[in-house]
Amino acid sequence: MSALLRRAAVASFSLILIACSTTPPAKPGLSANGCVGGVLPPPAGMSAAQNPELLAKAVGEPGKGGLCEGAVYRQDAAAGVVVYRVWDSAKPNSRLGRWWSFSQPQGPVAQYQAANAICPAWSQLNSVVRCQLKAGVQVAVGPGQSADCAPDPDFPPSPVNQVYVPNTSPDDILVENCEDQGTFPPAM
């Protein structure tokens, strides 16, 4: 091997070592992008879809909430997949908002806020509505991003999957057959 080739090989190897030494290892349980948990597979009646624009709207920056990472799923079945939303009854226009769950919500409120990285100032979380996704609707699903909640304590990324339904206005609601489920958490 010529001296020039040997120097080039050593330089390349050195760059690789430098790159590896400056990349911090992922913390246990965290993905390379700082997310915990993973994206759940689509529920029965839904399939994977490609919609980078929708996913970009749902994935949030660290500290801002939203999804930490996600996938897009399409409602295929004639009967819509059931979704749940915990909302603030003092803000009636938020009843059919954008953030939902495939699982029936469980209390207490502080536990639900922590599990879903929802700052107390964002919503009182005192009511539940159950709906079905309309046929053909696409949603983004994934574990929660961290939320900076000052003056309240901040929430780290969450492994709990959330469902982003791109409801944009009262005239463009992508859920149907909605039923109010009462107060949250339910009275014992």
Short mmCIF file of C-alpha atoms in Angstrom, two decimals:
data_model
loop_
_atom_site.label_atom_id
_atom_site.label_comp_id
_atom_site.label_asym_id
_atom_site.label_seq_id
_atom_site.Cartn_x
_atom_site.Cartn_y
_atom_site.Cartn_z
CA MET A 1 0.00 0.00 0.00
CA SER A 2 1.39 3.38 -0.89
CA ALA A 3 2.07 5.96 1.79
CA LEU A 4 -0.68 8.19 0.37
CA LEU A 5 -3.28 5.41 0.53
CA ARG A 6 -2.15 4.47 4.03
CA ARG A 7 -2.57 8.11 5.23
CA ALA A 8 -6.02 8.29 3.62
CA ALA A 9 -7.07 5.06 5.34
CA VAL A 10 -5.77 6.29 8.72
CA ALA A 11 -7.55 9.64 8.24
CA SER A 12 -10.84 7.89 7.37
CA PHE A 13 -10.53 5.57 10.35
CA SER A 14 -9.79 8.55 12.61
CA LEU A 15 -12.90 10.37 11.39
CA ILE A 16 -15.01 7.30 12.12
CA LEU A 17 -13.56 7.08 15.65
CA ILE A 18 -14.19 10.79 16.25
CA ALA A 19 -17.80 10.50 15.03
CA CYS A 20 -18.41 7.50 17.28
CA SER A 21 -16.84 9.15 20.30
CA THR A 22 -18.98 12.32 19.98
CA THR A 23 -22.30 10.51 19.52
CA PRO A 24 -23.75 9.93 23.00
CA PRO A 25 -25.11 6.46 23.61
CA ALA A 26 -28.88 6.16 23.91
CA LYS A 27 -30.17 5.90 27.46
CA PRO A 28 -31.73 2.54 28.36
CA GLY A 29 -35.37 2.48 27.21
CA LEU A 30 -34.91 5.53 24.96
CA SER A 31 -34.70 5.41 21.19
CA ALA A 32 -31.99 7.38 19.40
CA ASN A 33 -34.39 10.36 19.15
CA GLY A 34 -35.21 10.33 22.91
CA CYS A 35 -38.61 8.64 22.65
CA VAL A 36 -39.73 5.89 25.01
CA GLY A 37 -41.95 3.00 24.09
CA GLY A 38 -42.91 2.52 20.49
CA VAL A 39 -45.71 2.94 18.00
CA LEU A 40 -48.45 0.35 18.51
CA PRO A 41 -49.57 -1.64 15.47
CA PRO A 42 -52.83 -0.51 13.86
CA PRO A 43 -55.98 -1.77 15.59
CA ALA A 44 -58.42 -4.05 13.76
CA GLY A 45 -60.15 -2.09 11.01
CA MET A 46 -57.12 0.12 10.31
CA SER A 47 -54.04 -0.23 8.11
CA ALA A 48 -50.73 1.59 7.73
CA ALA A 49 -50.78 4.59 5.37
CA GLN A 50 -48.27 7.12 4.05
CA ASN A 51 -48.99 10.76 4.90
CA PRO A 52 -45.81 12.66 5.87
CA GLU A 53 -47.72 15.96 6.13
CA LEU A 54 -50.14 14.56 8.73
CA LEU A 55 -47.31 12.94 10.68
CA ALA A 56 -45.35 16.22 10.68
CA LYS A 57 -48.36 18.01 12.24
CA ALA A 58 -48.61 15.40 15.01
CA VAL A 59 -44.94 14.98 15.96
CA GLY A 60 -43.86 17.72 18.36
CA GLU A 61 -40.57 19.23 19.38
CA PRO A 62 -39.19 18.24 22.79
CA GLY A 63 -41.02 20.16 25.50
CA LYS A 64 -43.99 21.05 23.28
CA GLY A 65 -46.11 17.89 23.60
CA GLY A 66 -47.55 16.00 20.65
CA LEU A 67 -46.13 12.70 19.47
CA CYS A 68 -42.47 11.87 19.98
CA GLU A 69 -42.53 9.60 16.91
CA GLY A 70 -45.37 8.01 15.04
CA ALA A 71 -47.05 6.28 12.14
CA VAL A 72 -50.12 7.05 10.07
CA TYR A 73 -53.08 4.66 10.01
CA ARG A 74 -56.18 4.68 7.79
CA GLN A 75 -59.69 3.70 8.92
CA ASP A 76 -60.65 0.89 6.50
CA ALA A 77 -63.59 -0.88 8.13
CA ALA A 78 -67.16 0.26 7.57
CA ALA A 79 -67.67 0.39 11.35
CA GLY A 80 -65.32 3.01 12.77
CA VAL A 81 -62.61 2.28 15.29
CA VAL A 82 -63.53 3.66 18.72
CA VAL A 83 -61.52 6.58 20.12
CA TYR A 84 -61.77 8.40 23.47
CA ARG A 85 -61.02 12.00 24.38
CA VAL A 86 -60.67 13.54 27.83
CA TRP A 87 -61.50 17.24 27.58
CA ASP A 88 -62.30 20.38 29.58
CA SER A 89 -66.07 20.94 29.91
CA ALA A 90 -65.42 24.68 30.51
CA LYS A 91 -64.20 24.80 26.88
CA PRO A 92 -67.10 23.24 24.89
CA ASN A 93 -65.37 23.86 21.55
CA SER A 94 -62.58 21.49 22.65
CA ARG A 95 -64.91 18.47 22.97
CA LEU A 96 -63.97 17.07 19.55
CA GLY A 97 -60.37 18.27 19.44
CA ARG A 98 -57.31 16.60 17.96
CA TRP A 99 -55.85 14.39 20.73
CA TRP A 100 -57.51 11.02 21.38
CA SER A 101 -56.79 7.50 22.62
CA PHE A 102 -57.72 3.99 21.45
CA SER A 103 -58.04 3.00 25.15
CA GLN A 104 -60.73 4.04 27.60
CA PRO A 105 -59.12 6.65 29.87
CA GLN A 106 -58.35 5.83 33.49
CA GLY A 107 -57.88 8.29 36.36
CA PRO A 108 -56.92 9.96 38.56
CA VAL A 109 -56.42 13.16 36.57
CA ALA A 110 -52.80 13.74 37.67
CA GLN A 111 -51.89 10.19 36.65
CA TYR A 112 -53.56 10.61 33.25
CA GLN A 113 -51.79 13.95 32.71
CA ALA A 114 -48.40 12.40 33.51
CA ALA A 115 -49.01 9.30 31.36
CA ASN A 116 -50.01 11.43 28.37
CA ALA A 117 -47.69 14.42 29.00
CA ILE A 118 -50.59 16.91 29.24
CA CYS A 119 -49.76 20.08 31.17
CA PRO A 120 -52.42 21.02 33.76
CA ALA A 121 -52.64 24.53 32.24
CA TRP A 122 -53.65 23.05 28.84
CA SER A 123 -56.86 21.37 30.05
CA GLN A 124 -58.80 20.58 33.23
CA LEU A 125 -59.52 17.05 31.86
CA ASN A 126 -62.89 16.64 33.52
CA SER A 127 -65.11 15.03 30.84
CA VAL A 128 -64.88 12.05 28.46
CA VAL A 129 -66.36 11.58 25.00
CA ARG A 130 -66.36 8.32 23.01
CA CYS A 131 -66.57 8.43 19.19
CA GLN A 132 -65.86 6.38 16.09
CA LEU A 133 -63.46 7.35 13.31
CA LYS A 134 -65.17 8.03 9.98
CA ALA A 135 -64.42 5.70 7.06
CA GLY A 136 -61.26 6.64 5.18
CA VAL A 137 -59.92 8.94 7.92
CA GLN A 138 -56.18 8.97 8.49
CA VAL A 139 -54.75 9.51 11.97
CA ALA A 140 -51.23 9.69 13.42
CA VAL A 141 -50.40 7.39 16.32
CA GLY A 142 -47.38 7.15 18.59
CA PRO A 143 -45.85 7.63 22.03
CA GLY A 144 -46.01 11.08 23.61
CA GLN A 145 -43.40 13.82 23.39
CA SER A 146 -42.16 15.63 26.51
CA ALA A 147 -44.01 18.71 27.78
CA ASP A 148 -42.54 21.76 29.53
CA CYS A 149 -45.30 22.83 31.95
CA ALA A 150 -43.75 25.67 34.01
CA PRO A 151 -44.70 26.66 36.66
CA ASP A 152 -46.03 23.07 37.05
CA PRO A 153 -43.60 20.12 36.85
CA ASP A 154 -42.52 19.09 33.35
CA PHE A 155 -43.34 15.70 31.84
CA PRO A 156 -40.76 13.49 30.11
CA PRO A 157 -41.54 11.58 26.90
CA SER A 158 -44.24 8.99 27.50
CA PRO A 159 -44.57 5.42 26.21
CA VAL A 160 -48.38 5.82 26.11
CA ASN A 161 -49.64 5.98 22.52
CA GLN A 162 -51.82 8.92 21.59
CA VAL A 163 -54.03 9.34 18.52
CA TYR A 164 -53.88 12.59 16.55
CA VAL A 165 -57.18 13.11 14.68
CA PRO A 166 -56.81 16.14 12.37
CA ASN A 167 -60.17 17.73 13.26
CA THR A 168 -59.76 21.26 11.95
CA SER A 169 -63.07 23.03 12.50
CA PRO A 170 -66.68 22.35 13.52
CA ASP A 171 -67.39 21.76 9.81
CA ASP A 172 -64.51 19.29 9.32
CA ILE A 173 -64.86 16.74 12.12
CA LEU A 174 -63.46 13.28 11.36
CA VAL A 175 -65.28 11.39 14.13
CA GLU A 176 -68.94 10.37 14.35
CA ASN A 177 -71.45 8.55 16.56
CA CYS A 178 -70.14 10.43 19.58
CA GLU A 179 -71.43 9.73 23.08
CA ASP A 180 -70.57 11.67 26.21
CA GLN A 181 -69.24 9.30 28.87
CA GLY A 182 -69.66 11.70 31.81
CA THR A 183 -67.15 13.15 34.20
CA PHE A 184 -63.49 12.21 34.40
CA PRO A 185 -62.50 10.37 36.36
CA PRO A 186 -65.83 8.62 36.86
CA ALA A 187 -67.34 8.96 40.33
CA MET A 188 -66.88 5.83 42.42
#
